[in-house]
Coordinates of C-alpha atoms and ligand atoms in Angstrom, one line a residue:
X1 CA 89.7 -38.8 211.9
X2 CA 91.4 -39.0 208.2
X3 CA 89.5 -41.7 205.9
X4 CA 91.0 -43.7 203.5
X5 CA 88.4 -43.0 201.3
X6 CA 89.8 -41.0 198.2
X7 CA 87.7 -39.0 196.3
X8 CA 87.3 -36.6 193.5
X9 CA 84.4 -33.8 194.4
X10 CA 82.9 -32.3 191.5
X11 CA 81.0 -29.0 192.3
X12 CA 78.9 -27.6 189.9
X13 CA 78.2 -23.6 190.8
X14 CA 81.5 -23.4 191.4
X15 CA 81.7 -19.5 191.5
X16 CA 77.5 -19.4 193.3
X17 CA 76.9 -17.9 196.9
X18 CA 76.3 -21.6 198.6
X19 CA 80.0 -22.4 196.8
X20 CA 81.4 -19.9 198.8
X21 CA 79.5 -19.5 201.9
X22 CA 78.8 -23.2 203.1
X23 CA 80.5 -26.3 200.4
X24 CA 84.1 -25.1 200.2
X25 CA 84.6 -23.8 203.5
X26 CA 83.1 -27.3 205.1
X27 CA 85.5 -28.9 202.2
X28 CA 88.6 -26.4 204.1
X29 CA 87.4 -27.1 207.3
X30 CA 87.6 -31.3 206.8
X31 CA 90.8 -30.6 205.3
X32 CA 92.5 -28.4 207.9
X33 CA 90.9 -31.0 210.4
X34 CA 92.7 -33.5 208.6
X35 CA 89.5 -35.3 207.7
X36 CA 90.1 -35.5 204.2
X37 CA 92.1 -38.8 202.7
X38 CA 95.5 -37.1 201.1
X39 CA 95.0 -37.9 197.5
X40 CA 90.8 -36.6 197.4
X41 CA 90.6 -33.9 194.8
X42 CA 88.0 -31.1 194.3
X43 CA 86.8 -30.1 190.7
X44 CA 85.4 -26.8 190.6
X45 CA 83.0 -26.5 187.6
X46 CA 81.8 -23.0 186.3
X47 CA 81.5 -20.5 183.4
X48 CA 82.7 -17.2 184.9
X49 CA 86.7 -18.3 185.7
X50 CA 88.9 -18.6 182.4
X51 CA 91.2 -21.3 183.9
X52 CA 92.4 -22.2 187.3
X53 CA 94.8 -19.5 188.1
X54 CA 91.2 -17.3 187.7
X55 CA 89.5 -19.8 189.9
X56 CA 92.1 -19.7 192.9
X57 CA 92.2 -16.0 192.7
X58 CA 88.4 -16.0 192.9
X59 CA 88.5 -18.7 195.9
X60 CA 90.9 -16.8 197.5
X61 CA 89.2 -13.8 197.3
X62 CA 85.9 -14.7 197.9
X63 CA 85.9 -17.7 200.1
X64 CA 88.9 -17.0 202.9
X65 CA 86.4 -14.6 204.4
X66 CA 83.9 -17.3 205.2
X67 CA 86.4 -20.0 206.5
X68 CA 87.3 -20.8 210.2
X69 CA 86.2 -17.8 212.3
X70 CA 89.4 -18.3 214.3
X71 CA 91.3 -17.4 211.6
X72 CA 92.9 -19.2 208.7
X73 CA 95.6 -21.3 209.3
X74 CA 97.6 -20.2 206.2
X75 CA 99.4 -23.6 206.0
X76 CA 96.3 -25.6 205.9
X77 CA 94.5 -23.2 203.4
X78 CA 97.7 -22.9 201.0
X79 CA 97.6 -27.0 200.9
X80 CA 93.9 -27.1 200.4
X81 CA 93.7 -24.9 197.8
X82 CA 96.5 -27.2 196.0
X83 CA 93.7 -30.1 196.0
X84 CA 91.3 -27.6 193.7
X85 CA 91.3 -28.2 189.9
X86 CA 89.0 -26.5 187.8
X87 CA 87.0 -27.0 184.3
X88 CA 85.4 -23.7 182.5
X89 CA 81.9 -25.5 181.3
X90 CA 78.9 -24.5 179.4
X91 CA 76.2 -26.8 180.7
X92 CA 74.7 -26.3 177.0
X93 CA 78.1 -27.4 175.6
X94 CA 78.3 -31.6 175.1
X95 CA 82.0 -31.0 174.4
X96 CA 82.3 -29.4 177.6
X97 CA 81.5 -32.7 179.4
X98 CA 83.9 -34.6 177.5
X99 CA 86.8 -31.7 178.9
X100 CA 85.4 -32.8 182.0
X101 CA 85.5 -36.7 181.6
X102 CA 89.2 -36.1 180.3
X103 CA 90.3 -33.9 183.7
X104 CA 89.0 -36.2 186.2
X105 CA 90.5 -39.1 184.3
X106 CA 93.4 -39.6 186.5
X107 CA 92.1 -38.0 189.8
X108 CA 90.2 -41.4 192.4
X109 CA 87.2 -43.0 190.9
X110 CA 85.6 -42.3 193.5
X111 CA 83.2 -38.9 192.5
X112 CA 80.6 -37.1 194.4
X113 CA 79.0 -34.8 191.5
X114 CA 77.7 -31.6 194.2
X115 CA 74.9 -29.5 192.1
X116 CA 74.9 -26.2 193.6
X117 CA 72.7 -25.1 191.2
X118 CA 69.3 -24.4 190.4
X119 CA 66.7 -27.3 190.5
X120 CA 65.9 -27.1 186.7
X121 CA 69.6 -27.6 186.2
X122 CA 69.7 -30.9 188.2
X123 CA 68.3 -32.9 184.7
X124 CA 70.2 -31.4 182.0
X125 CA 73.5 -32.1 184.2
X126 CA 72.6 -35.2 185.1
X127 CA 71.9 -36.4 181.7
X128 CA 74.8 -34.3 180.4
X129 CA 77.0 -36.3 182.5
X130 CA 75.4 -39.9 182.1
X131 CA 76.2 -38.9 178.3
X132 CA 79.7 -39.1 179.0
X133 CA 79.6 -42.3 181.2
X134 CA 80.2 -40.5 184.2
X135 CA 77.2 -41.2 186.1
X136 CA 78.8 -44.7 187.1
X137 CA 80.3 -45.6 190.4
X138 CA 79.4 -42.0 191.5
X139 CA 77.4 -40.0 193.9
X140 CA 75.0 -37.0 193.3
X141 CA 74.3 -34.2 196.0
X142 CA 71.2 -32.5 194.8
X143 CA 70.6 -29.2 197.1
X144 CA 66.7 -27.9 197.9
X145 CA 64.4 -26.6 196.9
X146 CA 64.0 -30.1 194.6
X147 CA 60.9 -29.1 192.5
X148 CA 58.4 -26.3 193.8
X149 CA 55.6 -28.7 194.1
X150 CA 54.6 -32.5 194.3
X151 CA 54.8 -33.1 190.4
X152 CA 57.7 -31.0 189.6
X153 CA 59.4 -32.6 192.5
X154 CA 58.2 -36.2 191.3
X155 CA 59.7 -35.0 187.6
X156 CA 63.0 -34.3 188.8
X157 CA 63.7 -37.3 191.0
X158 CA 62.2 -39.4 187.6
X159 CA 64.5 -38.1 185.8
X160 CA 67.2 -38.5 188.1
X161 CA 66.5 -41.9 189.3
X162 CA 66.6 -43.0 185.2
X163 CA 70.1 -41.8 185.3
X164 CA 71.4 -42.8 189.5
X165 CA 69.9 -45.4 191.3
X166 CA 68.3 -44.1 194.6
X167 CA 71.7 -45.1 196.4
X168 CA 73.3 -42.8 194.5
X169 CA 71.3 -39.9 195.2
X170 CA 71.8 -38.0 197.9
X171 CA 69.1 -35.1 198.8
X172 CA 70.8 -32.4 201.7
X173 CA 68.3 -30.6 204.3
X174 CA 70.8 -29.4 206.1
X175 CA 69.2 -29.6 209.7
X176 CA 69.7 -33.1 209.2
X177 CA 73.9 -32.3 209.5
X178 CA 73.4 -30.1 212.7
X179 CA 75.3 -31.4 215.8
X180 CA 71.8 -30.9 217.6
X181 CA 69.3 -32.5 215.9
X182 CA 72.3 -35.7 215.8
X183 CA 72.0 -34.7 219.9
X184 CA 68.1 -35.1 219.6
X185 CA 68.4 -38.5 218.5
X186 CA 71.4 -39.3 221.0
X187 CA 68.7 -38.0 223.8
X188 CA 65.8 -40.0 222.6
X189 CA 67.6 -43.4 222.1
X190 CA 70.8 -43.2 224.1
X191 CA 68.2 -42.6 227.6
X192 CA 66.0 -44.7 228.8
X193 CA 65.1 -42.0 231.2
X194 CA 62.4 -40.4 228.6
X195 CA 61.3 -43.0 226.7
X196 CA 58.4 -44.1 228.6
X197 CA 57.4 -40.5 228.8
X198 CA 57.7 -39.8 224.9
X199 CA 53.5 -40.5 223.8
X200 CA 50.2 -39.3 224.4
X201 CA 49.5 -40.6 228.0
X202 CA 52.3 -37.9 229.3
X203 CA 53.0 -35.1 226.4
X204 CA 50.2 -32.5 226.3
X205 CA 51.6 -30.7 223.3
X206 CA 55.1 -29.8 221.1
X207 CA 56.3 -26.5 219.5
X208 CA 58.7 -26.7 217.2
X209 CA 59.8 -23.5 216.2
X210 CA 62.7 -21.9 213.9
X211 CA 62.5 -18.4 214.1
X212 CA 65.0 -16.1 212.0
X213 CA 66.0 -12.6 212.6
X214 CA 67.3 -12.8 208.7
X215 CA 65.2 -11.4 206.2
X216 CA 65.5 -12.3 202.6
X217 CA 68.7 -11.0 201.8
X218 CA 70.1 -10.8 198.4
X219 CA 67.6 -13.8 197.6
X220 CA 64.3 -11.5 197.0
X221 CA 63.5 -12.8 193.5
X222 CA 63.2 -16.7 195.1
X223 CA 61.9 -16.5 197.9
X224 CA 59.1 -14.5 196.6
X225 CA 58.7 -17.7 194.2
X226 CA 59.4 -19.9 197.2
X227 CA 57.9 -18.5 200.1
X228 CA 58.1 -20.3 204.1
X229 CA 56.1 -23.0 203.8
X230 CA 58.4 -24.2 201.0
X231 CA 61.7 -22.9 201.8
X232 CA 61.6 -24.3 205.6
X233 CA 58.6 -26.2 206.7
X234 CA 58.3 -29.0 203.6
X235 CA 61.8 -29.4 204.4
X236 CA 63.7 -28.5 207.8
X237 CA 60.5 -28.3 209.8
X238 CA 58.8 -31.9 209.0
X239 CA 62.3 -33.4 209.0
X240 CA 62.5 -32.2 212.6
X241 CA 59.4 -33.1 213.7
X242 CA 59.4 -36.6 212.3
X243 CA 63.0 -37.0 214.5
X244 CA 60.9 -36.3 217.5
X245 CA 58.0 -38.1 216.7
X246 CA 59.4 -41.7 215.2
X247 CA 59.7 -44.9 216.4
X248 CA 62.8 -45.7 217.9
X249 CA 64.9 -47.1 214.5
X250 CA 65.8 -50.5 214.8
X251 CA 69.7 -49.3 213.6
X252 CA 71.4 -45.8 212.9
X253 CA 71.7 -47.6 209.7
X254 CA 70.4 -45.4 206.6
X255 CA 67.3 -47.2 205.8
X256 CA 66.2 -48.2 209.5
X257 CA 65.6 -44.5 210.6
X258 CA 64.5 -43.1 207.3
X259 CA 62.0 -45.8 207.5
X260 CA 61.1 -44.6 210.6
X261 CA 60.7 -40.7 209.7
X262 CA 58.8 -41.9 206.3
X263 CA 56.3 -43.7 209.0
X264 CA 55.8 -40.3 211.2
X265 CA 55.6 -37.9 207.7
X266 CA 52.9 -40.4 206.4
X267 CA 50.8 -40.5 209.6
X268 CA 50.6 -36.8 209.1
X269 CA 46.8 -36.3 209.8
X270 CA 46.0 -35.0 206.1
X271 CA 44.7 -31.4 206.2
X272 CA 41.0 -30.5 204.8
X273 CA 41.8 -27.7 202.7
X274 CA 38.3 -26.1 204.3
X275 CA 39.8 -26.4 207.9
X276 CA 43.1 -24.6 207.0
X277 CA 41.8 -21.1 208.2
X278 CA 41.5 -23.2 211.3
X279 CA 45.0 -25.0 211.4
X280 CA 47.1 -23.0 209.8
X281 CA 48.3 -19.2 209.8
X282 CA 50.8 -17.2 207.3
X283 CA 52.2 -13.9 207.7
X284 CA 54.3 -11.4 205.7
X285 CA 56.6 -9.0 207.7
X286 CA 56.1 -5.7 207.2
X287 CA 59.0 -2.9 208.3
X288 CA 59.7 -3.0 212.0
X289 CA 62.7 -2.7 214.5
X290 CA 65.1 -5.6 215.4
X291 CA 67.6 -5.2 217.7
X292 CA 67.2 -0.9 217.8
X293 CA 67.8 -1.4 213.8
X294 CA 64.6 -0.3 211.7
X295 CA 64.4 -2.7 208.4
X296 CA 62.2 -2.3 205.6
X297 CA 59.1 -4.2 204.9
X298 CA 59.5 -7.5 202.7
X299 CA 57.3 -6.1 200.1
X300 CA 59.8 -3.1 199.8
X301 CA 63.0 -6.0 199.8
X302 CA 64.6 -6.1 196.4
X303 CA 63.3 -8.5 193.7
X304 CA 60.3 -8.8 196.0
X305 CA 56.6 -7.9 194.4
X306 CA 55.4 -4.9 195.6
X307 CA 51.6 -6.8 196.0
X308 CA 53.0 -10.0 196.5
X309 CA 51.2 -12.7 198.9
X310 CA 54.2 -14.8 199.5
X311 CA 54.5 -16.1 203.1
X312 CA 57.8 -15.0 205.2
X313 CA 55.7 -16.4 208.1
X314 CA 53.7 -20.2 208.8
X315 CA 52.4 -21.5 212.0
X316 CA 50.4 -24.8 211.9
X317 CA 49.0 -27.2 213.8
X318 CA 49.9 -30.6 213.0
X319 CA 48.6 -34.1 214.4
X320 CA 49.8 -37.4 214.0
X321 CA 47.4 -40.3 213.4
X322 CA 49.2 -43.1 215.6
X323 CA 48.8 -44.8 219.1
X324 CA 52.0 -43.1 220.3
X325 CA 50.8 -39.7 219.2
X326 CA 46.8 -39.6 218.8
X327 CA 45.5 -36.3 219.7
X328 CA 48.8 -35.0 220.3
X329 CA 49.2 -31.1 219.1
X330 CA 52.1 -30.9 217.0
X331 CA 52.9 -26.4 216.8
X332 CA 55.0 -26.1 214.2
X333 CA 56.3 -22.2 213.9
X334 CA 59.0 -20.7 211.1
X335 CA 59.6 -16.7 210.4
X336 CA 62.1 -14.6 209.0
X337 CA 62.5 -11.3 210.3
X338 CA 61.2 -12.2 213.8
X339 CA 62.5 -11.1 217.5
X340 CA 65.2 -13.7 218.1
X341 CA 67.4 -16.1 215.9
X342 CA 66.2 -19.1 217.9
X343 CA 65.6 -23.3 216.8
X344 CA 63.9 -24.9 219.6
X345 CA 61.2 -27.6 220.5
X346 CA 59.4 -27.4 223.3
X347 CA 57.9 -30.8 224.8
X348 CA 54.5 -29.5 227.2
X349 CA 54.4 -32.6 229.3
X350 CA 50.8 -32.8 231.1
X351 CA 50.5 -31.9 234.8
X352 CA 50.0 -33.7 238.0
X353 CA 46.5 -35.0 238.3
X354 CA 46.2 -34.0 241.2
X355 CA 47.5 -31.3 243.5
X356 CA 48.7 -32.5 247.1
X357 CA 50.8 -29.4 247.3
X358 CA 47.7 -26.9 246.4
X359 CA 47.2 -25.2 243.4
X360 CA 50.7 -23.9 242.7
X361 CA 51.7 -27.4 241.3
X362 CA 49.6 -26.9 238.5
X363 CA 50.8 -23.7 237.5
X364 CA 52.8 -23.8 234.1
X365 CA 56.2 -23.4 233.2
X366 CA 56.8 -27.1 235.1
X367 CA 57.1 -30.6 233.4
X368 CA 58.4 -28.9 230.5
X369 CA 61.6 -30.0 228.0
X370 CA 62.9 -27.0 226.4
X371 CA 65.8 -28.5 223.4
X372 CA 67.5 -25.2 222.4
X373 CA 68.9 -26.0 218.4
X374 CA 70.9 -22.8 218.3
X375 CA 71.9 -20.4 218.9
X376 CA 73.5 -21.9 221.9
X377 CA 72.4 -25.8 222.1
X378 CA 71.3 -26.4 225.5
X379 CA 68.8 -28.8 227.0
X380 CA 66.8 -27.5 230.0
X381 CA 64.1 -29.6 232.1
X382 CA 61.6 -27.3 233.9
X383 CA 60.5 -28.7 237.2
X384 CA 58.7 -27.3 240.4
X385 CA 60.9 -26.9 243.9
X386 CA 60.0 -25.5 246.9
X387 CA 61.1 -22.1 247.4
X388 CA 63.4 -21.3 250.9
X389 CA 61.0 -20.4 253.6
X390 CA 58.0 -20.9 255.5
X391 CA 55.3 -22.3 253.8
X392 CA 54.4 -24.9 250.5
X393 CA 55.5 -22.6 247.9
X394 CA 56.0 -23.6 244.8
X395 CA 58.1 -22.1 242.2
X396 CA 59.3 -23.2 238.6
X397 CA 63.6 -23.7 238.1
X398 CA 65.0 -25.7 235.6
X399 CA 67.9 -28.3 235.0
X400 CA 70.8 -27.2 232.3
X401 CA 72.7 -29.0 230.0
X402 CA 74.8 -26.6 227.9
X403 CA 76.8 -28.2 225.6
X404 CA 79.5 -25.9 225.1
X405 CA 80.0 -25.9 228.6
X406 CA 80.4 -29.6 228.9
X407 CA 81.9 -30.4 225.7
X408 CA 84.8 -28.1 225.3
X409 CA 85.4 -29.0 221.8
X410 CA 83.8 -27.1 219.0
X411 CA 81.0 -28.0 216.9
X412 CA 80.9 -29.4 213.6
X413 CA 79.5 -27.2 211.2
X414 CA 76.5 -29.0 209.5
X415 CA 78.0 -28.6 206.1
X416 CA 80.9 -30.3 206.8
X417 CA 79.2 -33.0 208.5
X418 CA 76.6 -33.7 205.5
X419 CA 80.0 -33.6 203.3
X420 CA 81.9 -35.5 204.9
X421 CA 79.0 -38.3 204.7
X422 CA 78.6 -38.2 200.9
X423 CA 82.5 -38.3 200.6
X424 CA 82.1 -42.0 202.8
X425 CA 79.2 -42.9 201.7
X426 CA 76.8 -42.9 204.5
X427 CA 73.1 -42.2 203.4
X428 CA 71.3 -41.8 206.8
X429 CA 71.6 -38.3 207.2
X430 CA 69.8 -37.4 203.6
X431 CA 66.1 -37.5 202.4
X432 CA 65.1 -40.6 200.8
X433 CA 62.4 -39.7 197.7
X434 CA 59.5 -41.2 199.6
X435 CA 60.2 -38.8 202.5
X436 CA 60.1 -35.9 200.4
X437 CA 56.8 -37.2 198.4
X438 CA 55.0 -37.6 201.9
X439 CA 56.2 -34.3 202.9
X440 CA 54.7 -32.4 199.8
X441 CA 51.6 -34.6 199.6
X442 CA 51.4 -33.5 203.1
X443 CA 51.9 -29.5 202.6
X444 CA 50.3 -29.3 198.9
X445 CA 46.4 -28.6 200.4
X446 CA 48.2 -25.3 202.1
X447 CA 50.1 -24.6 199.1
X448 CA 47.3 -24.8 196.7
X449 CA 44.9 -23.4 199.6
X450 CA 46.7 -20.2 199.7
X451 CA 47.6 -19.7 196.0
X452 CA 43.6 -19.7 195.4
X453 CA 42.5 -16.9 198.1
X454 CA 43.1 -14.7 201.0
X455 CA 46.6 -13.0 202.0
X456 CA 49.1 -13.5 204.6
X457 CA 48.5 -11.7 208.0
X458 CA 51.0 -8.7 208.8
X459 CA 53.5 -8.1 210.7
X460 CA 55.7 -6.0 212.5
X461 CA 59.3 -6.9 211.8
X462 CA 60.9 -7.6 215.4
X463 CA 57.9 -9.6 216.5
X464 CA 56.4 -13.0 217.1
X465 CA 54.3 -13.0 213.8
X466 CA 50.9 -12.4 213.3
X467 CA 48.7 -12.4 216.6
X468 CA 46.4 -15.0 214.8
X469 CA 49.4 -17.3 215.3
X470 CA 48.8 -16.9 219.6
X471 CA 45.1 -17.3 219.0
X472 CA 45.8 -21.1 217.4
X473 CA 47.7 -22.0 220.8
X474 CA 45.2 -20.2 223.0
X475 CA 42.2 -22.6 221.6
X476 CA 44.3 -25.3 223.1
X477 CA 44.6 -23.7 226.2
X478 CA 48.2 -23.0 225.4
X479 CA 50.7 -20.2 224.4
X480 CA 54.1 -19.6 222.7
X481 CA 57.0 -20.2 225.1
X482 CA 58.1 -17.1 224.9
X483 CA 54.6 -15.8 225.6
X484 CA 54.5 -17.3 229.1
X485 CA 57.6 -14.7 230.4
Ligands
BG6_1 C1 67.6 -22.5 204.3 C2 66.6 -21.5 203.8 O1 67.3 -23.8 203.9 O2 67.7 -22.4 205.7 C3 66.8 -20.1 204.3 O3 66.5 -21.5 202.4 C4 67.0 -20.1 205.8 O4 65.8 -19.2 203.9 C5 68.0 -21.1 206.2 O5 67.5 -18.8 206.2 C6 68.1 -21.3 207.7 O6 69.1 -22.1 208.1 P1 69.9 -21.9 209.5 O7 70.9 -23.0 209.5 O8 70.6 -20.5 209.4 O9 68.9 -22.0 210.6

């Protein structure tokens, strides 16, 4: 569906990795889907490219390869590279923001400013571009990490907020733009069906896991600054869980179901930094084999410390102080270099309290929700049936919804998703400040916790993590999913 909302999108990083990988092919794909009103324009800022002839070749080069993995139409791409327009900026240069101002004076005054840069970039720009009057009437897209820790978190988004009002600001996670978690929300309040079942009285426990087969790439050097409980649980992992866990939102309206979230991430039962050993278990990989390839240890990855104590590996348990959820384990799981590429929460409802049909109605792998993020979205509902033949036999099979199957249409990449919200405007799908204070107030013990002593637990690459990891579940009488096969 084509908007009538015209736009100029400014993207600072131009020429960086998340520029080519994810912004400008969502930006291609919204275009090609014709989901981009005719006269928006796209204002790539950077220092490496002379002038636009240098930029396009770079695009061209560098970005086709990431777009559309049917293949480019070469119609579509020649008339969205038309929409680019480019400005060669120093970010240290106040001239260069007047050059800026000047370009974008006749493109639509509507302007989404993207900073695919560094976090210690966002100020400068920010008050590099409020210098020049173009903070007014226009939208900011900060990417994470924002800040490394509570205060340098709370020091960005003061300076920010002195410059765009918290309207303005929009903060990506971008599991928040994934067509599944979207679906999570359609289950939860489109059904009546599991609503009565959603709380204490009938959920013995939830994984939520988001296990990578990835290491860390070409990003050694920040990551090993970053480290998992950062770079996915503060973020990805709390923002998922507080979609499962909130109150049905009054509205999909922006504020109604961030309210809601802010309510779940400040019930977080707060963690007593001298339970952590108890609540809380981080790994590092060390080399292994994944799918029959061997890969090196993390402390061997480039840019990586060769002693370094950084986490590629958290499992926690998590509770949540309210009457829906009292007492309620909460598994939270993330990895990188683990078995399987695999998103999924797992909802352990409890079991019949009592048997009629002997004890093979209490075995596990029954009353269970499995919600598959990806690869593959699927929704599956374990239940007990008979098995053919004599006898009361019991035997666990499941109900499948596949999406892919049932919706024959593709999904929307989240990128383009989260984009084409900024470009119209709509909030609800991007962290609100308090959010993202609850969610490092809520993490910092951990943080400062493991900075002080001790050292991650290793691990094989190609595993589940750490074995201390199974033990947490196993003192709740429980295991990994994948364990249970
Ligand atoms: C990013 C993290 O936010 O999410 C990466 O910085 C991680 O380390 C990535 O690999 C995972 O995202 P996805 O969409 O591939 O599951």
């Amino acid at each position: 569906m084509q908007t009538d909302s015209s736009f100029t999108f400014v993207l600072f990083g131009g020429t960086g990795d998340l520029s080519m990988r994810k912004i400008l092919p969502a930006l291609y794909e919204a275009h090609r889907a014709g989901m981009l009103a005719a006269s928006g324009k796209i204002v790539a800022v950077a220092r490496h490219e002379e002038d636009r002839d240098g930029y396009l070749q770079w695009v061209n080069e560098h970005v086709k390869a990431h777009v559309a993995k049917n293949g480019v139409d070469e119609n579509a791409w020649a008339s969205f590279i038309a929409r680019i327009e480019y400005v060669k900026l120093d970010l240290g240069n106040a001239e260069d923001f007047v050059k800026l101002r000047d370009a974008m004076q006749d493109l639509p005054s509507s302007r989404v400013f993207y900073l695919a840069t560094g976090p210690s970039l966002f100020v400068p720009i920010c008050r590099a571009l409020a210098s020049v009057g173009l903070n007014e009437h226009a939208r900011i897209v900060l990417e994470k990490p924002l800040g490394y820790d509570l205060r340098s978190s709370n020091a960005i988004n003061d300076a920010v907020g002195e410059i765009f009002a918290e309207e303005q600001i929009y903060r990506i996670d971008h599991y928040l733009g994934k067509e599944p978690v979207q679906n999570l929300l359609a289950l939860r309040f489109g059904n009546a069906l599991f609503e009565p079942l959603w709380r204490r009285e009938w959920v013995e426990s939830i994984q939520i896991t988001i296990a990578e087969e990835l290491g860390v790439e070409a990003r050694g050097d920040f990551y090993d600054n970053t480290g998992a409980l950062r770079d996915m649980v503060q973020n990805h992992l709390l923002q998922l869980l507080s979609i499962v866990a909130m109150e049905p939102p009054h509205s999909m309206d922006s504020d109604s179901v961030r309210d809601e979230k802010l309510r779940v991430l400040r019930a977080l039962k707060p963690i007593d930094p001298r339970e952590i050993s108890r609540l809380a278990v981080r790994g590092q990989y060390h080399s292994g084999v994944i799918r029959g390839t061997s890969v090196p240890a993390y402390a061997t990855e480039p840019g990586v410390k060769t002693d370094s104590a950084t986490e590629t590996f958290v499992a926690l348990k998590v509770e949540i102080e309210n009457w829906r959820w009292a007492g309620v384990p909460f598994f939270l799981r993330t990895g990188k270099r683990l078995a399987d590429r695999v998103a999924e929460i797992v909802v352990n409802f409890r079991a019949v309290p009592h048997s009629a049909l002997g004890a093979s109605a209490l075995r596990a792998g029954a009353n269970r929700l499995v919600i598959r993020l990806q690869p593959n979205e699927t929704i599956r509902l374990y239940c007990l049936a008979k098995k053919p033949g004599e006898g009361m036999n019991l035997s666990s099979v499941h109900l499948d919804l596949a999406f892919d199957q049932f919706f024959k249409e593709g999904q929307m990449e989240a990128y383009q998703r989260l984009l084409l919200d900024v470009i119209n405007g709509r909030l609800a799908l991007f962290v609100r400040r308090d959010e993202q204070e609850a969610a490092w107030k809520w993490v910092e013990p951990i943080l400062n916790e493991w900075a002080a002593s001790g050292k991650p637990k290793p691990y094989a690459a190609g595993t589940w993590g750490p074995a201390a990891a199974s033990a947490m579940l196993a003192q709740h009488g429980t295991c990994w999913l994948e364990e249970e096969n």
